[in-house]
Short mmCIF file of N, CA, C and O in Angstrom, two decimals:
data_model
loop_
_atom_site.label_atom_id
_atom_site.label_comp_id
_atom_site.label_asym_id
_atom_site.label_seq_id
_atom_site.Cartn_x
_atom_site.Cartn_y
_atom_site.Cartn_z
N GLU A 26 -38.48 19.17 -56.27
CA GLU A 26 -38.13 18.29 -55.31
C GLU A 26 -36.95 17.30 -55.26
O GLU A 26 -36.00 17.08 -54.48
N TRP A 27 -36.95 16.58 -56.43
CA TRP A 27 -36.25 15.45 -57.00
C TRP A 27 -34.74 16.49 -57.33
O TRP A 27 -33.91 15.48 -57.44
N LYS A 28 -34.93 17.28 -57.90
CA LYS A 28 -33.36 18.04 -58.35
C LYS A 28 -32.62 18.07 -56.84
O LYS A 28 -31.84 18.36 -57.31
N ASP A 29 -33.35 19.09 -56.30
CA ASP A 29 -32.87 19.13 -55.06
C ASP A 29 -32.19 17.86 -54.27
O ASP A 29 -31.11 17.99 -53.73
N PHE A 30 -33.13 16.93 -54.03
CA PHE A 30 -32.63 15.69 -53.65
C PHE A 30 -31.35 14.88 -54.52
O PHE A 30 -30.78 14.74 -53.85
N TYR A 31 -31.89 15.05 -55.70
CA TYR A 31 -30.45 14.32 -56.57
C TYR A 31 -29.00 15.34 -56.33
O TYR A 31 -27.57 14.65 -56.03
N SER A 32 -28.85 16.63 -56.22
CA SER A 32 -28.07 17.47 -56.00
C SER A 32 -27.45 17.20 -54.69
O SER A 32 -26.38 17.41 -54.61
N THR A 33 -28.16 16.99 -53.74
CA THR A 33 -27.87 17.01 -52.40
C THR A 33 -26.92 15.22 -52.21
O THR A 33 -25.60 15.33 -51.74
N ILE A 34 -27.17 14.37 -53.08
CA ILE A 34 -26.91 12.99 -52.78
C ILE A 34 -25.45 13.56 -53.91
O ILE A 34 -24.31 12.82 -53.34
N LEU A 35 -25.49 13.80 -55.05
CA LEU A 35 -24.29 14.32 -55.64
C LEU A 35 -23.04 14.85 -54.79
O LEU A 35 -21.98 14.41 -55.16
N GLU A 36 -23.64 16.07 -54.46
CA GLU A 36 -22.73 16.76 -53.50
C GLU A 36 -21.84 16.05 -52.43
O GLU A 36 -20.87 16.00 -51.98
N ARG A 37 -22.85 15.27 -51.66
CA ARG A 37 -22.31 14.51 -50.47
C ARG A 37 -21.30 13.39 -51.11
O ARG A 37 -20.49 13.24 -50.09
N SER A 38 -21.50 12.87 -52.22
CA SER A 38 -20.64 11.44 -53.12
C SER A 38 -19.36 12.14 -52.97
O SER A 38 -18.09 11.87 -53.27
N PHE A 39 -19.35 13.47 -53.81
CA PHE A 39 -18.24 14.31 -54.22
C PHE A 39 -17.33 14.42 -53.02
O PHE A 39 -16.45 14.42 -53.20
N ILE A 40 -18.04 15.09 -52.01
CA ILE A 40 -17.23 14.93 -51.05
C ILE A 40 -16.35 14.00 -50.38
O ILE A 40 -15.35 14.21 -49.78
N PHE A 41 -17.54 13.28 -50.09
CA PHE A 41 -16.83 11.84 -49.32
C PHE A 41 -15.48 11.21 -50.35
O PHE A 41 -14.86 10.87 -49.99
N GLN A 42 -16.05 11.23 -51.87
CA GLN A 42 -14.75 10.84 -52.45
C GLN A 42 -13.19 11.39 -52.28
O GLN A 42 -12.47 10.96 -52.46
N ASN A 43 -13.34 13.04 -52.55
CA ASN A 43 -12.65 13.75 -52.36
C ASN A 43 -11.66 13.65 -51.00
O ASN A 43 -10.36 13.24 -50.95
N LYS A 44 -12.51 13.10 -49.71
CA LYS A 44 -11.90 12.89 -48.44
C LYS A 44 -11.07 12.03 -48.74
O LYS A 44 -10.16 11.73 -47.92
N LYS A 45 -11.53 10.54 -49.26
CA LYS A 45 -11.01 9.49 -49.44
C LYS A 45 -9.80 9.60 -50.27
O LYS A 45 -8.85 9.32 -49.90
N ILE A 46 -9.74 10.34 -51.28
CA ILE A 46 -8.69 10.58 -52.07
C ILE A 46 -7.55 11.06 -51.58
O ILE A 46 -6.70 10.87 -51.28
N GLU A 47 -8.08 12.15 -50.74
CA GLU A 47 -6.91 12.90 -49.72
C GLU A 47 -6.13 12.00 -48.94
O GLU A 47 -5.03 12.41 -48.69
N ASP A 48 -6.97 11.32 -48.04
CA ASP A 48 -6.40 10.22 -47.29
C ASP A 48 -5.62 9.58 -47.80
O ASP A 48 -4.75 9.32 -46.83
N LEU A 49 -5.84 8.87 -48.90
CA LEU A 49 -5.17 7.91 -49.72
C LEU A 49 -3.53 8.79 -49.72
O LEU A 49 -2.70 7.87 -49.75
N VAL A 50 -3.46 9.96 -49.99
CA VAL A 50 -2.72 10.50 -50.56
C VAL A 50 -1.77 11.01 -49.44
O VAL A 50 -0.56 11.02 -49.23
N VAL A 51 -2.09 11.44 -48.60
CA VAL A 51 -1.62 12.46 -47.26
C VAL A 51 -1.64 11.24 -46.03
O VAL A 51 -0.14 11.18 -45.68
N LEU A 52 -2.07 10.20 -45.86
CA LEU A 52 -2.52 9.17 -44.84
C LEU A 52 -1.23 8.15 -45.11
O LEU A 52 -1.15 7.52 -46.13
N SER A 53 -0.61 7.41 -44.13
CA SER A 53 0.19 6.03 -44.29
C SER A 53 -0.96 5.06 -44.10
O SER A 53 -2.10 5.28 -43.58
N ALA A 54 -0.43 4.03 -44.57
CA ALA A 54 -1.29 2.80 -44.24
C ALA A 54 -1.79 2.61 -43.03
O ALA A 54 -3.09 2.31 -42.49
N LYS A 55 -0.98 2.58 -42.04
CA LYS A 55 -1.47 2.85 -40.62
C LYS A 55 -2.16 3.74 -40.01
O LYS A 55 -3.34 3.64 -39.47
N GLU A 56 -2.08 4.92 -40.69
CA GLU A 56 -2.87 6.00 -40.54
C GLU A 56 -4.21 5.82 -40.69
O GLU A 56 -5.54 6.32 -40.39
N ARG A 57 -4.61 5.33 -41.90
CA ARG A 57 -5.69 4.96 -42.65
C ARG A 57 -6.58 3.87 -41.81
O ARG A 57 -7.67 4.17 -41.31
N TYR A 58 -5.49 2.50 -41.62
CA TYR A 58 -6.20 1.77 -40.89
C TYR A 58 -6.89 1.97 -39.40
O TYR A 58 -7.63 2.05 -38.85
N LEU A 59 -5.73 3.30 -38.81
CA LEU A 59 -6.63 3.44 -37.25
C LEU A 59 -7.56 4.41 -37.45
O LEU A 59 -8.63 4.61 -36.79
N LYS A 60 -7.58 5.26 -38.47
CA LYS A 60 -8.64 6.31 -38.88
C LYS A 60 -10.00 5.40 -38.94
O LYS A 60 -11.02 5.95 -38.47
N ILE A 61 -10.04 4.51 -39.67
CA ILE A 61 -11.58 3.73 -39.91
C ILE A 61 -11.54 2.61 -38.65
O ILE A 61 -12.85 2.50 -38.64
N LEU A 62 -10.52 2.27 -38.15
CA LEU A 62 -10.87 1.80 -36.53
C LEU A 62 -11.59 2.88 -35.72
O LEU A 62 -12.70 1.95 -35.07
N ASN A 63 -11.01 3.96 -35.83
CA ASN A 63 -11.92 4.86 -34.66
C ASN A 63 -13.39 5.30 -35.10
O ASN A 63 -14.19 5.73 -34.52
N ASP A 64 -13.10 5.68 -36.90
CA ASP A 64 -14.42 6.45 -37.20
C ASP A 64 -15.48 5.13 -37.43
O ASP A 64 -16.77 5.58 -36.49
N THR A 65 -15.15 4.08 -37.77
CA THR A 65 -16.25 3.12 -38.21
C THR A 65 -15.77 1.60 -37.67
O THR A 65 -15.58 0.71 -38.73
N PRO A 66 -15.79 1.31 -36.31
CA PRO A 66 -15.46 -0.03 -35.83
C PRO A 66 -16.14 -1.05 -36.34
O PRO A 66 -15.52 -2.25 -36.26
N TYR A 67 -17.28 -0.66 -36.54
CA TYR A 67 -18.29 -2.14 -37.12
C TYR A 67 -17.90 -2.75 -38.12
O TYR A 67 -18.31 -3.74 -38.75
N TYR A 68 -16.76 -1.83 -39.36
CA TYR A 68 -16.48 -2.29 -40.52
C TYR A 68 -15.76 -3.75 -39.94
O TYR A 68 -15.94 -4.62 -41.04
N PHE A 69 -15.23 -3.43 -39.39
CA PHE A 69 -13.91 -4.81 -38.60
C PHE A 69 -14.69 -5.93 -38.40
O PHE A 69 -14.64 -7.30 -38.62
N GLN A 70 -16.49 -6.02 -38.10
CA GLN A 70 -17.03 -7.32 -37.83
C GLN A 70 -17.86 -7.56 -38.52
O GLN A 70 -18.07 -8.67 -38.61
N ARG A 71 -17.95 -6.82 -39.72
CA ARG A 71 -19.13 -6.85 -40.79
C ARG A 71 -18.28 -7.48 -42.49
O ARG A 71 -19.44 -7.94 -42.95
N VAL A 72 -17.28 -6.96 -42.17
CA VAL A 72 -16.94 -6.76 -43.60
C VAL A 72 -15.48 -7.88 -43.33
O VAL A 72 -14.95 -7.68 -42.67
N SER A 73 -15.35 -8.60 -44.71
CA SER A 73 -13.72 -9.42 -44.60
C SER A 73 -12.38 -8.47 -44.92
O SER A 73 -12.41 -7.27 -45.13
N ASN A 74 -11.74 -9.29 -44.37
CA ASN A 74 -10.44 -8.79 -44.48
C ASN A 74 -9.74 -8.23 -45.76
O ASN A 74 -9.59 -7.15 -46.15
N LYS A 75 -10.23 -8.67 -46.62
CA LYS A 75 -9.84 -8.76 -47.95
C LYS A 75 -10.55 -7.42 -48.71
O LYS A 75 -9.84 -6.64 -49.42
N VAL A 76 -11.89 -7.40 -48.58
CA VAL A 76 -12.37 -6.57 -48.81
C VAL A 76 -12.20 -4.59 -48.39
O VAL A 76 -11.85 -4.06 -48.36
N LEU A 77 -12.03 -4.79 -46.78
CA LEU A 77 -11.55 -4.12 -45.98
C LEU A 77 -10.03 -3.45 -46.58
O LEU A 77 -9.72 -2.21 -46.59
N ALA A 78 -9.44 -4.32 -46.77
CA ALA A 78 -8.04 -3.89 -47.53
C ALA A 78 -7.93 -3.02 -48.63
O ALA A 78 -7.23 -2.31 -49.02
N SER A 79 -9.06 -3.81 -49.40
CA SER A 79 -9.04 -3.17 -50.70
C SER A 79 -9.78 -1.75 -50.93
O SER A 79 -8.86 -0.63 -51.19
N TYR A 80 -10.21 -1.30 -49.69
CA TYR A 80 -11.04 -0.27 -49.48
C TYR A 80 -10.02 0.64 -48.77
O TYR A 80 -9.82 1.95 -49.10
N LEU A 81 -9.07 -0.12 -47.79
CA LEU A 81 -7.76 1.15 -47.24
C LEU A 81 -6.81 1.33 -48.60
O LEU A 81 -5.79 2.09 -47.98
N ASP A 82 -6.92 0.30 -49.68
CA ASP A 82 -5.97 0.40 -50.68
C ASP A 82 -4.47 -0.14 -49.99
O ASP A 82 -3.52 0.48 -50.33
N ILE A 83 -4.45 -1.02 -49.30
CA ILE A 83 -3.36 -1.90 -48.96
C ILE A 83 -3.75 -3.35 -49.32
O ILE A 83 -4.85 -3.95 -49.63
N SER A 84 -2.50 -4.19 -48.89
CA SER A 84 -2.58 -5.48 -49.39
C SER A 84 -3.12 -6.19 -47.84
O SER A 84 -3.04 -5.89 -46.58
N PRO A 85 -4.12 -7.33 -48.21
CA PRO A 85 -4.37 -8.31 -46.92
C PRO A 85 -3.22 -8.49 -45.87
O PRO A 85 -3.53 -8.44 -44.96
N GLU A 86 -2.13 -9.02 -46.42
CA GLU A 86 -0.74 -9.02 -45.69
C GLU A 86 -0.56 -7.91 -44.85
O GLU A 86 -0.45 -8.20 -43.62
N THR A 87 -0.73 -6.68 -45.48
CA THR A 87 -0.56 -5.47 -44.66
C THR A 87 -1.54 -4.83 -43.56
O THR A 87 -1.10 -4.81 -42.47
N LEU A 88 -2.76 -5.55 -44.10
CA LEU A 88 -3.95 -5.24 -42.97
C LEU A 88 -3.62 -6.53 -41.73
O LEU A 88 -3.96 -5.87 -40.88
N SER A 89 -3.34 -7.50 -42.14
CA SER A 89 -3.07 -8.74 -41.25
C SER A 89 -2.05 -8.13 -40.19
O SER A 89 -1.96 -8.19 -38.80
N ARG A 90 -0.65 -7.37 -40.60
CA ARG A 90 0.08 -7.05 -39.84
C ARG A 90 -0.28 -5.78 -38.87
O ARG A 90 0.15 -6.01 -37.86
N LEU A 91 -1.10 -5.06 -39.42
CA LEU A 91 -1.41 -4.05 -38.68
C LEU A 91 -2.55 -4.15 -37.69
O LEU A 91 -2.38 -3.87 -36.57
N LYS A 92 -3.35 -5.49 -37.77
CA LYS A 92 -4.17 -6.00 -37.11
C LYS A 92 -3.57 -6.12 -35.72
O LYS A 92 -4.15 -6.25 -34.66
N SER A 93 -2.53 -7.38 -35.84
CA SER A 93 -1.45 -7.91 -35.06
C SER A 93 -0.79 -6.85 -34.36
O SER A 93 -0.35 -7.19 -32.99
N GLN A 94 -0.38 -5.74 -34.58
CA GLN A 94 0.15 -4.84 -33.89
C GLN A 94 -0.83 -3.95 -32.50
O GLN A 94 -1.35 -3.74 -31.73
#
């Protein structure tokens, strides 16, 4: 039972990480920002701009510019 649980967690983590890498390569900074804004808007209320910018792999200044648009 633990083996199945561990396999499931590992598989989901792998899929999530691959999707994030794909988004970093394919999407622009603005597209990544809009995607996370639409998918998980609560991040913007709970996480600091510095952490959010790091997650999006952009500078805090770029994030600030995107938010002002």
